[in-house]
Tab-separated table of C-alpha atoms in Angstrom:
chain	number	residue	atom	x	y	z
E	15	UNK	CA	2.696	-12.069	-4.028
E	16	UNK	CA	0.361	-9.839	-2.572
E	17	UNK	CA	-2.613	-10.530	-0.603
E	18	UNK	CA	-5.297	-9.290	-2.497
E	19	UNK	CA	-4.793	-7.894	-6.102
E	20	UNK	CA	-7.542	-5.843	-8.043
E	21	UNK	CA	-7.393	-4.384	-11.539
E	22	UNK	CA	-6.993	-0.460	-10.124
E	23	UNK	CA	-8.736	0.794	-13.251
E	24	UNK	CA	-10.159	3.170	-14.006
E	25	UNK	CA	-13.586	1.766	-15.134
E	26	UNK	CA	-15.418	4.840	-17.226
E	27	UNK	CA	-18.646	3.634	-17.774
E	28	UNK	CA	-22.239	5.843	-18.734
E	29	UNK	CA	-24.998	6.053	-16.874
E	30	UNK	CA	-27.434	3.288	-16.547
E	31	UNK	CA	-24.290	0.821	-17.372
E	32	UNK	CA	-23.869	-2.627	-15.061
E	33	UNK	CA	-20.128	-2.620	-14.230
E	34	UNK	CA	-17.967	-5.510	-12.607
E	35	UNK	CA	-14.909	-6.056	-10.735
E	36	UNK	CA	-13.324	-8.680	-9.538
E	37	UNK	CA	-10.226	-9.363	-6.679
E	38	UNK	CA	-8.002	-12.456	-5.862
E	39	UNK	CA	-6.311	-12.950	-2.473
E	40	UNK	CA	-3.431	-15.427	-2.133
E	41	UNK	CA	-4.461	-17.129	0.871
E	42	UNK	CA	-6.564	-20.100	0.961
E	43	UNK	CA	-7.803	-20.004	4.600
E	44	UNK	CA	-9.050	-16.326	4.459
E	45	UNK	CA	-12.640	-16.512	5.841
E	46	UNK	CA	-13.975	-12.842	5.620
E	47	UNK	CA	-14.516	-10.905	2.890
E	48	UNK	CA	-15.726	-7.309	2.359
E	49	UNK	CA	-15.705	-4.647	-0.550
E	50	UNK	CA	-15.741	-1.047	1.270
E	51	UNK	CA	-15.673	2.277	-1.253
E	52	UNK	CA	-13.663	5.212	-0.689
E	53	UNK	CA	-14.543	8.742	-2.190
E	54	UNK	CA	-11.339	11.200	-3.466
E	55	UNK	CA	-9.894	11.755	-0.278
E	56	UNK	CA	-12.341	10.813	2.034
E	57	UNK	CA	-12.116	7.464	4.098
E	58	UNK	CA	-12.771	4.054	3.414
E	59	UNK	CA	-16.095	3.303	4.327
E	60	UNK	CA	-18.035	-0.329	4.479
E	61	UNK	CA	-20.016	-1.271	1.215
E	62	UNK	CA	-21.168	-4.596	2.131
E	63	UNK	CA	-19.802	-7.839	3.246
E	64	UNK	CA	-19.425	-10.908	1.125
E	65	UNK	CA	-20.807	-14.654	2.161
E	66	UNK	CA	-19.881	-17.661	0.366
E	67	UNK	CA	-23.741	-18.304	-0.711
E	68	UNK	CA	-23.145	-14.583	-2.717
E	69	UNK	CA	-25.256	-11.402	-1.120
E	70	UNK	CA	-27.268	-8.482	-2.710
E	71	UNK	CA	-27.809	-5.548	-1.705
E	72	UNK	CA	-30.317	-3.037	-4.199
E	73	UNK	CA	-28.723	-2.478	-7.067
E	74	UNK	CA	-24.994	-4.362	-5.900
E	75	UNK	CA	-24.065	-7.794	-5.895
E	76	UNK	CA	-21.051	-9.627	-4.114
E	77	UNK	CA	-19.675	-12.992	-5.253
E	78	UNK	CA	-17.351	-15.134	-3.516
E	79	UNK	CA	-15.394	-17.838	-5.495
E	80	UNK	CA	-13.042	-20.405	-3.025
E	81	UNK	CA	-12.469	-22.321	-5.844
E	82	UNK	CA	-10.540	-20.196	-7.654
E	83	UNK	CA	-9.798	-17.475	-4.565
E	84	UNK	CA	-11.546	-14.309	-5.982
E	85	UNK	CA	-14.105	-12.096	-4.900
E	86	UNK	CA	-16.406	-9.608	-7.240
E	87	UNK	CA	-18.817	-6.621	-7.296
E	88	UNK	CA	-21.652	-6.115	-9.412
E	89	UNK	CA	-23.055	-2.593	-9.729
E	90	UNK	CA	-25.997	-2.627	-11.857
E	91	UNK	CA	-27.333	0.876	-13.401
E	92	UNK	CA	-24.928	2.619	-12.580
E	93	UNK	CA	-25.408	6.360	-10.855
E	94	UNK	CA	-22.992	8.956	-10.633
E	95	UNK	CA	-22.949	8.790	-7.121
E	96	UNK	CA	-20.976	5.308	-7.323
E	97	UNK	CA	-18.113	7.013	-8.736
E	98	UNK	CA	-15.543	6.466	-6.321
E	99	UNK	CA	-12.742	3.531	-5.560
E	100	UNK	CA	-13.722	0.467	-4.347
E	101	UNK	CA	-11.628	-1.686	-1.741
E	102	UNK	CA	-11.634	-5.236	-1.952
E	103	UNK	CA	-10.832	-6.372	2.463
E	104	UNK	CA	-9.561	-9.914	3.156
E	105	UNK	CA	-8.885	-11.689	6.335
E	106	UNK	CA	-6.478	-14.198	6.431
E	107	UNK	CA	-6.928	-16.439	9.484
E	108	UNK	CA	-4.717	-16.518	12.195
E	109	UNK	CA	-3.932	-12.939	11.447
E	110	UNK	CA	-5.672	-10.449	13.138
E	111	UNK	CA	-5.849	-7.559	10.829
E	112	UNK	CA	-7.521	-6.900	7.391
E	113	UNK	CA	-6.051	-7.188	3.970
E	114	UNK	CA	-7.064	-3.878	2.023
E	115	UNK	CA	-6.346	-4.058	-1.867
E	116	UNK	CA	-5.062	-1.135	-3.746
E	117	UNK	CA	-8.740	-0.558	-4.916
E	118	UNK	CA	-10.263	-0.446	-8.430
E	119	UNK	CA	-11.710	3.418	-9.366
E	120	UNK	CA	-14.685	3.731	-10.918
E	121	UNK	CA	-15.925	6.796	-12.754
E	122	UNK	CA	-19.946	6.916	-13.991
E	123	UNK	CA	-20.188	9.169	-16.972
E	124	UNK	CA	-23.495	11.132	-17.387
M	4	UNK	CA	-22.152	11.212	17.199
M	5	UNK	CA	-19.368	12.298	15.465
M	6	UNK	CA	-17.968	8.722	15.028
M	7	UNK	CA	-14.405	8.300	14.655
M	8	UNK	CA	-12.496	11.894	14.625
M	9	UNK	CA	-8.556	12.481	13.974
M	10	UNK	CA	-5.899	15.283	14.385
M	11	UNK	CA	-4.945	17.244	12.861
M	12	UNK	CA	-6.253	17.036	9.521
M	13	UNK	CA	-2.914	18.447	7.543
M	14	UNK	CA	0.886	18.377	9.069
M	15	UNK	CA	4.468	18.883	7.377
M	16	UNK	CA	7.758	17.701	9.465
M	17	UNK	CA	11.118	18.110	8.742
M	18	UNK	CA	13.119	15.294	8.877
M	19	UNK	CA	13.813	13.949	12.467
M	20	UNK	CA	11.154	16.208	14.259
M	21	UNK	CA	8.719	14.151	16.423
M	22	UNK	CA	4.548	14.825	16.224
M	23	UNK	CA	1.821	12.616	17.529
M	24	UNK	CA	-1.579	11.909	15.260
M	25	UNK	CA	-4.159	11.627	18.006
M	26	UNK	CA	-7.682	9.852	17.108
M	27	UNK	CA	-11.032	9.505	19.311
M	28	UNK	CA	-14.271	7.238	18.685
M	29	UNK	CA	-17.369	7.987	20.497
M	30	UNK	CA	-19.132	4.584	19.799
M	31	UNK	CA	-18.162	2.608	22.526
M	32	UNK	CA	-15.902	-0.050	20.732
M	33	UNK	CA	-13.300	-2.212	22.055
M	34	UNK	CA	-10.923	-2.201	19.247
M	35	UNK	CA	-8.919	0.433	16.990
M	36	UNK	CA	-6.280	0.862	14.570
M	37	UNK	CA	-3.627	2.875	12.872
M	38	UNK	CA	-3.319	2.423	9.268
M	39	UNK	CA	-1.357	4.408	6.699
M	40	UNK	CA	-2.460	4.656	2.676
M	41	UNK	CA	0.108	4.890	0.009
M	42	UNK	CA	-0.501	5.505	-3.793
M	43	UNK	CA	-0.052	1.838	-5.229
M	44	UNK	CA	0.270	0.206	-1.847
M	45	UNK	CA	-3.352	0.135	-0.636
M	46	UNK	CA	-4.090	0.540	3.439
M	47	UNK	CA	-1.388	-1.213	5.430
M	48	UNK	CA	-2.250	-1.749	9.378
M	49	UNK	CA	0.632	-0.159	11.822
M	50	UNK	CA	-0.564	-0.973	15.051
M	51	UNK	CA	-3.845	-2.126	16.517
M	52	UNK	CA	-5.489	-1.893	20.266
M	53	UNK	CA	-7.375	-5.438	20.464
M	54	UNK	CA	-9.109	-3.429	23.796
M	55	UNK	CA	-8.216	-1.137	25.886
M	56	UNK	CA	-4.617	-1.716	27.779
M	57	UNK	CA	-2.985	-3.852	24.742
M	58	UNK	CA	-1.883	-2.739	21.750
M	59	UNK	CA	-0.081	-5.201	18.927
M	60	UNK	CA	2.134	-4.622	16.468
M	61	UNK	CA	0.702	-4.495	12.958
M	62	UNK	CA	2.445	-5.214	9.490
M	63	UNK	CA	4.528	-1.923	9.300
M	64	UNK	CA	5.272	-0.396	12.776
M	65	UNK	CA	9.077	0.349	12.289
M	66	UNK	CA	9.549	3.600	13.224
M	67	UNK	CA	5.887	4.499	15.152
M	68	UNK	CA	4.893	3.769	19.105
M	69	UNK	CA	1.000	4.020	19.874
M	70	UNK	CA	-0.922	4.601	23.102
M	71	UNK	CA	-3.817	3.472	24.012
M	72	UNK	CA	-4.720	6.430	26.488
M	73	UNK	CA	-8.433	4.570	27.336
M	74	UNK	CA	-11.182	2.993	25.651
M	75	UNK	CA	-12.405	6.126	23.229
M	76	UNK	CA	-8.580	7.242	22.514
M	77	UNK	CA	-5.541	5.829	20.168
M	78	UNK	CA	-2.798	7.728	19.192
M	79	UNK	CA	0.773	7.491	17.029
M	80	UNK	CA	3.366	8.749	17.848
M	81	UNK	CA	6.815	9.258	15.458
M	82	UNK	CA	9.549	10.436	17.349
M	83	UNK	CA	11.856	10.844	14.728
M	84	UNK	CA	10.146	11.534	11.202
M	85	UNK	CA	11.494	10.370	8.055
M	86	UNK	CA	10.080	11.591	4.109
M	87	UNK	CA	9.537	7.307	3.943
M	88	UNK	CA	6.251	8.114	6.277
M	89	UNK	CA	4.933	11.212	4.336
M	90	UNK	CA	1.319	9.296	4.270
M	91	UNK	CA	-2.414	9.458	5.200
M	92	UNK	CA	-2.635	8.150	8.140
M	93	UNK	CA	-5.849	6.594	9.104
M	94	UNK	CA	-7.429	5.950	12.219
M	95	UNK	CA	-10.683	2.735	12.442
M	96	UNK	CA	-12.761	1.486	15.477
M	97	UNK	CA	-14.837	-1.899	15.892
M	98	UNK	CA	-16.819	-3.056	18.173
M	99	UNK	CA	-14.180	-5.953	19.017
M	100	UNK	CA	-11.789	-7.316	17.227
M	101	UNK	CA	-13.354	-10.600	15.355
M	102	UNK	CA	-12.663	-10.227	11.607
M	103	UNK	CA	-16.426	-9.751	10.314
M	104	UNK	CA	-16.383	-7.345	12.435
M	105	UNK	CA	-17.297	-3.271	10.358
M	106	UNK	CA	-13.967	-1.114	10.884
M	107	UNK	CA	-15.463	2.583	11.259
M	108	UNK	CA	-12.403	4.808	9.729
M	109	UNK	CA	-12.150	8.604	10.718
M	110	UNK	CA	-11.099	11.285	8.253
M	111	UNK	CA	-7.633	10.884	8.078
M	112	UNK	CA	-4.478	13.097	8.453
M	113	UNK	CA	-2.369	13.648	5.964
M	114	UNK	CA	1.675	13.986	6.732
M	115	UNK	CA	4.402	15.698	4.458
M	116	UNK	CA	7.974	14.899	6.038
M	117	UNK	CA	10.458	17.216	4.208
């Protein structure tokens, strides 16, 4: 099983649309959690982290579930600029590198 | 600053010819990494420098060695290519490496091996 799973898409929603995704990760003791985004053949950059007590940031909103071992992303009216693929990062602890999922790609329509 | 920076940007091999993907950061961080990204396979970590003067063995490092040359440089080195590493290879800096910690990734380099 992997480490983190997402649903790679793609999402084609219009303008002005709220869009979710969401991402599992195998391993219970994880502790940090991060969505980055990653343009067509650019590099992955940050997006914001995610906290257990759920985090906003404008018009995005991370949720973290421990329960049930997902994490998701909220974009709410949606721009074209968020068009791009978005990385759900896991730790898993004890290990010291980052868990990248495949990513889910998101298209904004005009 | 320019941040994280990688070279070269493009490179096709033949089978069994060596190169070496070099990468810089100019932000004063302790840590780095090599990572490569496959279609379906998301970004997998090759090797990692904790700080400068140790570097660690990541989830994939069969067939790569790394250097880290001092604190702003990290390179990977294959000494005898193979078409299973045609790949982007991506380079990432952090101030240190505890796991909240933002990973800073530089352009990449994409590799063909024929």
């Amino acid at each position: 099983r992997k480490e983190v799973e997402q649903d790679p898409g793609p999402f084609n929603v219009p303008e002005g649309a709220t869009v979710a995704f969401n991402c599992t990760y195998s391993n219970s003791a994880s502790q940090s959690f991060f969505w980055y985004r990653q343009d067509c053949r650019k590099e992955p950059k940050l997006l914001m982290s995610v906290y257990s007590s759920g985090n906003e940031d404008g018009r995005f909103t991370a949720q973290l579930n421990r329960a049930s071992q997902y994490i998701s992303l909220l974009i709410r009216d949606s721009k074209l600029s968020d068009s791009a693929t978005y990385l759900c990062v896991v730790n898993r602890a004890g290990a010291n590198n980052l868990f990248f999922g495949t990513g889910t790609r998101l298209t904004v329509i005009p | 600053n320019a941040g994280v920076t990688q070279t070269p940007k493009f490179q096709v091999l033949k089978t069994g010819q060596s190169m070496t993907l070099q990468c810089a950061q100019d932000m004063n961080h302790n840590s780095m990494y090599w990572y490569r990204q496959d279609p379906g396979m998301g970004l997998r970590l090759i090797y990692y420098s904790a700080s400068e003067g140790t570097t660690d063995k990541g989830e994939v490092p069969n067939g790569y060695n790394v250097s880290r040359l001092n604190k702003r440089e990290f390179s990977l080195r294959l000494e005898s290519a193979a078409p299973s590493q045609t790949s982007v290879y991506f380079c990432a800096s952090s101030e240190r490496l505890a796991l909240n910690n933002e990973q800073f990734f530089g352009p990449g380099t994409r590799l063909t091996v024929l």
